[in-house]
Amino acid sequence: MDSVNGAGPDRGRSAGTGADPGTVSGTADWYRNFGLHEARGQSGCYEEWALAISQDPQLLALIDTLPYAKRQPNLVLAAARFLGAGNTPYAEFRRFLFSRWPQVRQVILTRSTQTNEPGRCAVFLPSLACIAAAEGKPLALLEVGASAGLVLFPDRYRYQYNGGPILAGPASAPDAPILPCAVTGPAPLPSELPTISWRAGIDLNPLDSTNDDDVAWLHALIWPEQEFRRQRLRAALEIAREDPPRLVAGDLNQRLAEVVAEAPAEAAVVVLHSAVLAYLAPPERRKFAQTVRELGVNWLSNEGAQVLPQPGDGTEGIDADHVRGRFVLRHNGRPVALTGPHGQSLDWL
Ligand SMILES: C[S@@+](CC[C@H](N)C(=O)[O-])C[C@H]1O[C@@H](n2cnc3c(N)ncnc32)[C@H](O)[C@@H]1O
């Protein structure tokens, strides 16, 4: 899973903003919270491992030899699985980690949590369709923090809202993944998919859907029991391989304006992002928000509630328990929905 609020660089405690616990007990808390609040109900394996690590001083000491931002549970556990750790009881996982630590450490230091979840297109789609209808033009999509670019293909997937009929468009691949999404509230569910005439992404480290190591890393980032997400990833990677998106390497704040300028004039530009801004320090997030506004483009943000709060934006009125574990979808800065982190739900406000 990815950054929601304050619980790890990929699921919360931002590398740029979290206080460095600097102690074994801080890391223990991080793993305990991850096990109890992130993994529970999603992955029994990760719940067991994370809770056991939180009570394992020897392993915590090993993890604390890593730079702070690299101690995040999701990264450490994915690195071990990338190297072959199976869905095993903790004792076996622990032996694996100790015996392969130099290699695991190397993966942790060279990789980061770049989970790419095409399912998030299901929560972007209604807003994208509204923008296309309002502008009367095809869309030019620019995703910042695009990873391998799998969220850049909302026109190629198929959708099923509330178990209803399958929604597909002329560009949907016949065997495209079907993205299920449970909806509540007056969401403007579309009857057709918008036309995307141009797409591009920016990422600090774009992943390549044709590179075996990158693909293996994307698979390792999916939690052990989530086979349906692995299947979806495989199908989405096929789509990206057939029509590789333009992915620009660099920092989103540094590259945004120049890539927006590449978009064709006859299309409506939409800048979108999900599970990205938590990785930026607050001044960088504010700089990004200001730049998007100055560029005058359509802006869809799907991030944790605390990632882009603005006084009077309505999120302060949303009950904290209601938000917990979900992202806030904003259209031009205004909250419009709460969303499941993998696009599995859309609760229109
Ligand atoms: C958790 S992934 C999310 C990927 C994709 N948005 C999705 O929803 O599936 C976050 C991505 O943001 C990228 N990222 C983080 N900070 C960035 C920055 N300052 N500039 C550009 N990309 C960044 C990371 O490299 C990573 O690929």
CSV table of C-alpha atoms and ligand atoms in Angstrom, one decimal:
chain,number,residue,atom,x,y,z
A,1,MET,CA,0.0,0.0,0.0
A,2,ASP,CA,1.0,3.6,-0.3
A,3,SER,CA,1.2,6.7,1.7
A,4,VAL,CA,-2.0,7.6,3.5
A,5,ASN,CA,-1.3,9.7,6.5
A,6,GLY,CA,1.7,9.7,8.8
A,7,ALA,CA,2.6,6.1,8.9
A,8,GLY,CA,5.7,5.5,6.8
A,9,PRO,CA,7.1,6.9,3.5
A,10,ASP,CA,5.0,4.6,1.4
A,11,ARG,CA,2.2,4.4,3.9
A,12,GLY,CA,2.5,7.5,5.8
A,13,ARG,CA,5.6,8.6,7.8
A,14,SER,CA,7.1,10.9,5.1
A,15,ALA,CA,10.8,10.6,4.6
A,16,GLY,CA,10.8,14.4,4.4
A,17,THR,CA,8.6,15.2,7.4
A,18,GLY,CA,8.7,12.4,10.0
A,19,ALA,CA,10.7,12.9,13.1
A,20,ASP,CA,13.7,10.6,13.1
A,21,PRO,CA,13.0,8.2,16.0
A,22,GLY,CA,16.7,7.4,16.0
A,23,THR,CA,16.2,4.6,18.4
A,24,VAL,CA,15.3,0.9,18.3
A,25,SER,CA,12.0,1.8,20.2
A,26,GLY,CA,11.1,4.3,17.4
A,27,THR,CA,11.6,1.6,14.7
A,28,ALA,CA,9.7,-0.9,16.9
A,29,ASP,CA,6.8,1.5,17.0
A,30,TRP,CA,6.9,2.0,13.3
A,31,TYR,CA,6.7,-1.8,12.7
A,32,ARG,CA,4.0,-2.3,15.3
A,33,ASN,CA,1.9,0.5,13.8
A,34,PHE,CA,2.4,-0.9,10.4
A,35,GLY,CA,1.4,-4.4,11.5
A,36,LEU,CA,-1.7,-3.2,13.5
A,37,HIS,CA,-2.9,-0.4,11.3
A,38,GLU,CA,-1.7,-1.0,7.8
A,39,ALA,CA,-1.2,-4.8,7.3
A,40,ARG,CA,-4.0,-6.1,9.5
A,41,GLY,CA,-6.9,-7.1,7.4
A,42,GLN,CA,-4.8,-6.8,4.2
A,43,SER,CA,-2.0,-9.2,4.7
A,44,GLY,CA,-1.8,-11.8,7.5
A,45,CYS,CA,1.8,-12.5,6.5
A,46,TYR,CA,3.0,-8.8,6.8
A,47,GLU,CA,1.0,-8.4,10.0
A,48,GLU,CA,2.8,-11.3,11.6
A,49,TRP,CA,6.2,-10.3,10.3
A,50,ALA,CA,5.9,-6.6,11.3
A,51,LEU,CA,4.5,-7.3,14.8
A,52,ALA,CA,7.2,-10.0,15.4
A,53,ILE,CA,10.0,-7.6,14.2
A,54,SER,CA,8.7,-4.9,16.5
A,55,GLN,CA,9.5,-7.3,19.4
A,56,ASP,CA,12.8,-8.5,18.0
A,57,PRO,CA,15.7,-6.3,19.4
A,58,GLN,CA,18.3,-8.1,17.2
A,59,LEU,CA,16.5,-7.5,14.0
A,60,LEU,CA,15.5,-4.0,15.0
A,61,ALA,CA,19.2,-3.2,15.6
A,62,LEU,CA,20.0,-4.5,12.1
A,63,ILE,CA,17.3,-2.4,10.5
A,64,ASP,CA,18.6,0.6,12.5
A,65,THR,CA,21.9,0.4,10.6
A,66,LEU,CA,19.9,1.7,7.6
A,67,PRO,CA,19.4,5.4,6.9
A,68,TYR,CA,16.1,6.5,8.5
A,69,ALA,CA,14.0,6.7,5.4
A,70,LYS,CA,15.1,3.2,4.4
A,71,ARG,CA,13.8,1.6,7.6
A,72,GLN,CA,10.2,1.7,6.4
A,73,PRO,CA,8.5,-1.7,6.8
A,74,ASN,CA,7.1,-1.8,3.3
A,75,LEU,CA,10.6,-1.4,1.8
A,76,VAL,CA,12.4,-3.8,4.0
A,77,LEU,CA,9.8,-6.6,3.6
A,78,ALA,CA,9.5,-6.0,-0.2
A,79,ALA,CA,13.3,-6.2,-0.5
A,80,ALA,CA,13.4,-9.6,1.2
A,81,ARG,CA,10.6,-10.9,-1.0
A,82,PHE,CA,12.3,-9.5,-4.1
A,83,LEU,CA,15.2,-11.8,-3.2
A,84,GLY,CA,12.9,-14.8,-2.7
A,85,ALA,CA,11.6,-14.7,0.9
A,86,GLY,CA,8.3,-16.7,0.7
A,87,ASN,CA,5.1,-16.3,2.6
A,88,THR,CA,6.4,-18.3,5.6
A,89,PRO,CA,6.1,-18.2,9.4
A,90,TYR,CA,8.2,-15.5,11.0
A,91,ALA,CA,11.0,-17.8,12.2
A,92,GLU,CA,11.8,-18.8,8.7
A,93,PHE,CA,11.6,-15.2,7.4
A,94,ARG,CA,13.9,-14.1,10.2
A,95,ARG,CA,16.5,-16.8,9.2
A,96,PHE,CA,16.2,-15.6,5.6
A,97,LEU,CA,16.8,-12.0,6.6
A,98,PHE,CA,19.8,-12.7,8.7
A,99,SER,CA,21.4,-15.0,6.2
A,100,ARG,CA,20.8,-12.7,3.2
A,101,TRP,CA,21.2,-9.3,4.9
A,102,PRO,CA,24.0,-7.9,2.7
A,103,GLN,CA,21.9,-8.5,-0.4
A,104,VAL,CA,18.7,-7.4,1.2
A,105,ARG,CA,20.5,-4.2,2.4
A,106,GLN,CA,21.7,-3.6,-1.1
A,107,VAL,CA,18.2,-3.8,-2.5
A,108,ILE,CA,16.9,-1.5,0.2
A,109,LEU,CA,19.6,1.1,-0.5
A,110,THR,CA,19.1,1.0,-4.3
A,111,ARG,CA,15.3,0.7,-4.5
A,112,SER,CA,12.4,2.7,-3.1
A,113,THR,CA,8.7,2.1,-2.6
A,114,GLN,CA,7.3,2.7,-6.1
A,115,THR,CA,4.1,0.7,-5.9
A,116,ASN,CA,2.2,1.4,-9.2
A,117,GLU,CA,-1.5,0.7,-8.8
A,118,PRO,CA,-3.6,0.9,-12.0
A,119,GLY,CA,-6.7,0.3,-9.8
A,120,ARG,CA,-6.5,4.0,-8.9
A,121,CYS,CA,-7.8,4.9,-12.4
A,122,ALA,CA,-11.2,3.9,-11.1
A,123,VAL,CA,-11.3,6.8,-8.7
A,124,PHE,CA,-9.9,9.3,-11.1
A,125,LEU,CA,-12.2,8.3,-14.0
A,126,PRO,CA,-15.4,10.2,-12.9
A,127,SER,CA,-13.5,13.4,-12.5
A,128,LEU,CA,-11.6,12.9,-15.8
A,129,ALA,CA,-14.9,12.4,-17.6
A,130,CYS,CA,-16.3,15.5,-16.0
A,131,ILE,CA,-13.3,17.6,-17.1
A,132,ALA,CA,-13.5,16.2,-20.7
A,133,ALA,CA,-17.2,17.0,-20.8
A,134,ALA,CA,-16.7,20.5,-19.4
A,135,GLU,CA,-13.8,21.4,-21.7
A,136,GLY,CA,-15.3,19.6,-24.8
A,137,LYS,CA,-11.8,18.3,-25.7
A,138,PRO,CA,-9.7,15.2,-25.4
A,139,LEU,CA,-7.4,15.1,-22.4
A,140,ALA,CA,-3.7,15.5,-22.1
A,141,LEU,CA,-2.7,13.6,-19.0
A,142,LEU,CA,0.4,14.4,-17.0
A,143,GLU,CA,1.1,12.2,-14.0
A,144,VAL,CA,3.7,13.3,-11.5
A,145,GLY,CA,5.3,10.5,-9.5
A,146,ALA,CA,4.2,8.1,-12.2
A,147,SER,CA,6.4,5.1,-11.3
A,148,ALA,CA,6.0,2.8,-14.4
A,149,GLY,CA,3.2,5.0,-15.7
A,150,LEU,CA,0.3,2.5,-15.2
A,151,VAL,CA,-2.1,5.2,-14.0
A,152,LEU,CA,-1.6,7.0,-17.3
A,153,PHE,CA,-4.0,4.5,-19.1
A,154,PRO,CA,-7.5,5.3,-17.8
A,155,ASP,CA,-8.9,4.9,-21.3
A,156,ARG,CA,-7.4,1.4,-21.8
A,157,TYR,CA,-8.9,-0.3,-18.7
A,158,ARG,CA,-12.4,-1.5,-18.0
A,159,TYR,CA,-14.4,-0.6,-14.9
A,160,GLN,CA,-17.1,-2.0,-12.7
A,161,TYR,CA,-18.7,0.3,-10.2
A,162,ASN,CA,-20.8,-1.3,-7.4
A,163,GLY,CA,-20.8,-4.6,-9.2
A,164,GLY,CA,-22.8,-3.1,-12.1
A,165,PRO,CA,-22.2,-3.4,-15.9
A,166,ILE,CA,-18.7,-3.3,-17.2
A,167,LEU,CA,-17.7,0.0,-18.6
A,168,ALA,CA,-15.2,0.0,-21.4
A,169,GLY,CA,-14.2,2.4,-24.2
A,170,PRO,CA,-13.1,2.2,-27.8
A,171,ALA,CA,-9.5,2.2,-26.6
A,172,SER,CA,-9.9,-0.4,-23.9
A,173,ALA,CA,-7.9,-3.5,-24.5
A,174,PRO,CA,-10.2,-6.6,-24.9
A,175,ASP,CA,-8.4,-8.4,-22.1
A,176,ALA,CA,-7.8,-5.2,-20.1
A,177,PRO,CA,-8.1,-5.5,-16.3
A,178,ILE,CA,-11.5,-4.8,-14.9
A,179,LEU,CA,-11.2,-2.4,-12.1
A,180,PRO,CA,-13.9,-2.9,-9.4
A,181,CYS,CA,-14.8,0.1,-7.3
A,182,ALA,CA,-17.4,0.4,-4.5
A,183,VAL,CA,-19.1,3.8,-4.7
A,184,THR,CA,-21.2,5.8,-2.2
A,185,GLY,CA,-22.6,9.2,-2.5
A,186,PRO,CA,-23.5,11.3,-5.6
A,187,ALA,CA,-20.4,10.4,-7.6
A,188,PRO,CA,-20.8,11.5,-11.3
A,189,LEU,CA,-20.2,8.0,-12.7
A,190,PRO,CA,-19.5,8.3,-16.4
A,191,SER,CA,-21.3,6.4,-19.1
A,192,GLU,CA,-18.3,6.5,-21.5
A,193,LEU,CA,-14.5,6.8,-21.1
A,194,PRO,CA,-12.9,10.1,-22.0
A,195,THR,CA,-10.5,10.3,-24.9
A,196,ILE,CA,-6.8,10.7,-23.9
A,197,SER,CA,-4.9,12.2,-26.8
A,198,TRP,CA,-1.5,12.6,-25.0
A,199,ARG,CA,0.0,11.2,-21.9
A,200,ALA,CA,3.3,11.7,-20.0
A,201,GLY,CA,4.7,11.1,-16.6
A,202,ILE,CA,7.4,12.5,-14.4
A,203,ASP,CA,9.2,10.4,-11.8
A,204,LEU,CA,12.5,10.6,-9.8
A,205,ASN,CA,13.2,7.1,-11.0
A,206,PRO,CA,10.8,6.0,-13.8
A,207,LEU,CA,10.4,2.2,-13.9
A,208,ASP,CA,10.6,0.4,-17.2
A,209,SER,CA,7.8,-2.1,-17.9
A,210,THR,CA,10.1,-3.9,-20.3
A,211,ASN,CA,12.9,-4.3,-17.7
A,212,ASP,CA,12.7,-7.7,-15.8
A,213,ASP,CA,14.2,-6.3,-12.6
A,214,ASP,CA,11.8,-3.3,-12.5
A,215,VAL,CA,8.9,-5.6,-13.1
A,216,ALA,CA,10.0,-8.0,-10.4
A,217,TRP,CA,10.3,-5.1,-8.0
A,218,LEU,CA,6.8,-3.9,-8.8
A,219,HIS,CA,5.6,-7.4,-8.1
A,220,ALA,CA,7.5,-7.6,-4.8
A,221,LEU,CA,5.8,-4.3,-3.7
A,222,ILE,CA,2.4,-6.0,-3.8
A,223,TRP,CA,1.7,-7.7,-0.4
A,224,PRO,CA,1.9,-11.5,-0.3
A,225,GLU,CA,-1.7,-12.5,-0.3
A,226,GLN,CA,-2.9,-9.9,-2.9
A,227,GLU,CA,-2.9,-12.2,-5.9
A,228,PHE,CA,-5.7,-10.2,-7.6
A,229,ARG,CA,-3.4,-7.1,-7.6
A,230,ARG,CA,-0.5,-9.1,-9.1
A,231,GLN,CA,-2.8,-10.3,-12.0
A,232,ARG,CA,-3.9,-6.7,-12.5
A,233,LEU,CA,-0.3,-5.5,-12.5
A,234,ARG,CA,0.6,-8.1,-15.1
A,235,ALA,CA,-2.2,-7.1,-17.4
A,236,ALA,CA,-1.5,-3.4,-17.0
A,237,LEU,CA,2.2,-3.9,-17.7
A,238,GLU,CA,1.2,-5.6,-21.0
A,239,ILE,CA,-0.7,-2.4,-22.0
A,240,ALA,CA,2.2,-0.2,-21.1
A,241,ARG,CA,4.6,-2.4,-23.0
A,242,GLU,CA,2.5,-2.1,-26.2
A,243,ASP,CA,2.4,1.6,-26.0
A,244,PRO,CA,5.2,2.8,-23.6
A,245,PRO,CA,4.2,6.2,-22.1
A,246,ARG,CA,6.7,9.1,-22.2
A,247,LEU,CA,8.3,9.1,-18.7
A,248,VAL,CA,10.6,11.9,-17.8
A,249,ALA,CA,13.2,11.4,-15.1
A,250,GLY,CA,13.4,14.2,-12.5
A,251,ASP,CA,11.9,16.0,-9.6
A,252,LEU,CA,8.2,16.9,-10.2
A,253,ASN,CA,8.8,20.5,-9.1
A,254,GLN,CA,11.7,20.9,-11.5
A,255,ARG,CA,10.2,19.3,-14.5
A,256,LEU,CA,6.4,20.1,-14.3
A,257,ALA,CA,6.2,23.4,-16.3
A,258,GLU,CA,8.4,22.2,-19.2
A,259,VAL,CA,6.4,18.9,-19.6
A,260,VAL,CA,3.1,20.7,-19.4
A,261,ALA,CA,4.3,22.9,-22.2
A,262,GLU,CA,4.7,19.8,-24.4
A,263,ALA,CA,1.0,19.0,-24.2
A,264,PRO,CA,-0.9,19.6,-27.5
A,265,ALA,CA,-2.9,22.9,-27.5
A,266,GLU,CA,-6.1,21.2,-28.7
A,267,ALA,CA,-6.3,19.0,-25.5
A,268,ALA,CA,-7.3,19.9,-22.0
A,269,VAL,CA,-4.3,19.3,-19.7
A,270,VAL,CA,-4.9,17.4,-16.5
A,271,VAL,CA,-2.1,17.1,-13.9
A,272,LEU,CA,-2.8,14.2,-11.6
A,273,HIS,CA,-1.0,12.3,-8.9
A,274,SER,CA,-1.6,9.7,-6.2
A,275,ALA,CA,0.5,8.4,-3.2
A,276,VAL,CA,3.3,10.8,-4.2
A,277,LEU,CA,3.3,14.1,-2.3
A,278,ALA,CA,3.8,12.4,1.1
A,279,TYR,CA,7.4,11.8,-0.1
A,280,LEU,CA,7.9,15.6,-0.3
A,281,ALA,CA,8.7,17.9,2.5
A,282,PRO,CA,5.8,20.4,3.2
A,283,PRO,CA,7.5,23.4,1.5
A,284,GLU,CA,7.9,21.3,-1.6
A,285,ARG,CA,4.3,20.2,-1.6
A,286,ARG,CA,3.2,23.9,-1.3
A,287,LYS,CA,5.5,24.8,-4.1
A,288,PHE,CA,4.0,22.1,-6.3
A,289,ALA,CA,0.4,23.2,-5.5
A,290,GLN,CA,1.3,26.8,-6.3
A,291,THR,CA,3.0,25.9,-9.6
A,292,VAL,CA,0.0,23.8,-10.7
A,293,ARG,CA,-2.4,26.7,-9.9
A,294,GLU,CA,-0.2,29.1,-11.8
A,295,LEU,CA,-0.1,26.9,-14.8
A,296,GLY,CA,-3.9,27.0,-14.9
A,297,VAL,CA,-4.3,23.3,-15.7
A,298,ASN,CA,-6.9,20.9,-14.3
A,299,TRP,CA,-5.5,19.3,-11.2
A,300,LEU,CA,-6.5,16.0,-9.6
A,301,SER,CA,-4.8,15.0,-6.4
A,302,ASN,CA,-5.4,11.7,-4.6
A,303,GLU,CA,-3.3,11.8,-1.4
A,304,GLY,CA,-3.6,11.4,2.3
A,305,ALA,CA,-5.8,13.9,4.1
A,306,GLN,CA,-2.9,15.5,5.9
A,307,VAL,CA,-0.7,15.7,2.9
A,308,LEU,CA,-2.3,18.8,1.3
A,309,PRO,CA,-4.5,20.4,3.9
A,310,GLN,CA,-5.6,23.9,3.3
A,311,PRO,CA,-7.5,26.1,5.8
A,312,GLY,CA,-11.2,26.1,4.9
A,313,ASP,CA,-10.9,23.4,2.3
A,314,GLY,CA,-13.5,21.2,3.9
A,315,THR,CA,-11.2,18.3,5.1
A,316,GLU,CA,-11.3,19.7,8.6
A,317,GLY,CA,-15.0,18.9,8.6
A,318,ILE,CA,-14.4,15.2,7.7
A,319,ASP,CA,-14.5,12.9,10.7
A,320,ALA,CA,-10.9,11.5,11.3
A,321,ASP,CA,-12.2,7.9,11.7
A,322,HIS,CA,-14.0,8.2,8.4
A,323,VAL,CA,-10.8,9.3,6.7
A,324,ARG,CA,-8.5,6.7,8.3
A,325,GLY,CA,-6.8,4.5,5.8
A,326,ARG,CA,-8.2,6.4,2.8
A,327,PHE,CA,-7.0,9.1,0.5
A,328,VAL,CA,-8.7,12.4,-0.3
A,329,LEU,CA,-9.4,13.0,-3.9
A,330,ARG,CA,-9.3,16.8,-4.7
A,331,HIS,CA,-10.3,18.5,-7.9
A,332,ASN,CA,-8.4,21.8,-8.2
A,333,GLY,CA,-7.6,21.7,-4.5
A,334,ARG,CA,-11.2,21.1,-3.4
A,335,PRO,CA,-11.9,17.7,-1.7
A,336,VAL,CA,-14.5,15.8,-3.7
A,337,ALA,CA,-14.2,12.2,-2.4
A,338,LEU,CA,-12.5,9.8,0.0
A,339,THR,CA,-10.9,6.9,-1.9
A,340,GLY,CA,-9.6,3.4,-1.1
A,341,PRO,CA,-5.8,3.5,-1.4
A,342,HIS,CA,-5.8,1.1,-4.3
A,343,GLY,CA,-8.9,2.6,-6.0
A,344,GLN,CA,-11.2,0.0,-4.5
A,345,SER,CA,-13.7,2.6,-3.1
A,346,LEU,CA,-15.0,6.0,-3.9
A,347,ASP,CA,-17.0,7.8,-1.3
A,348,TRP,CA,-18.2,11.0,-2.9
A,349,LEU,CA,-18.5,13.9,-0.4
B,1,LIG,C1,4.0,5.1,-4.2
B,1,LIG,S1,4.6,5.5,-5.8
B,1,LIG,C2,3.0,5.9,-6.6
B,1,LIG,C3,3.0,5.6,-8.1
B,1,LIG,C4,1.7,6.0,-8.8
B,1,LIG,N1,1.4,7.4,-8.6
B,1,LIG,C5,0.6,5.2,-8.5
B,1,LIG,O1,-0.4,5.8,-7.9
B,1,LIG,O2,0.5,4.0,-8.7
B,1,LIG,C6,5.3,7.1,-5.6
B,1,LIG,C7,6.2,7.5,-6.8
B,1,LIG,O3,6.5,8.9,-6.6
B,1,LIG,C8,7.8,9.1,-7.1
B,1,LIG,N2,8.3,10.3,-6.5
B,1,LIG,C9,8.5,10.6,-5.1
B,1,LIG,N3,9.0,11.8,-5.0
B,1,LIG,C10,9.1,12.4,-6.2
B,1,LIG,C11,9.5,13.7,-6.7
B,1,LIG,N4,10.0,14.6,-5.9
B,1,LIG,N5,9.5,13.9,-8.0
B,1,LIG,C12,9.0,12.9,-8.9
B,1,LIG,N6,8.6,11.7,-8.5
B,1,LIG,C13,8.7,11.4,-7.2
B,1,LIG,C14,8.5,7.8,-6.6
B,1,LIG,O4,9.7,7.6,-7.3
B,1,LIG,C15,7.5,6.8,-6.9
B,1,LIG,O5,7.6,6.2,-8.2
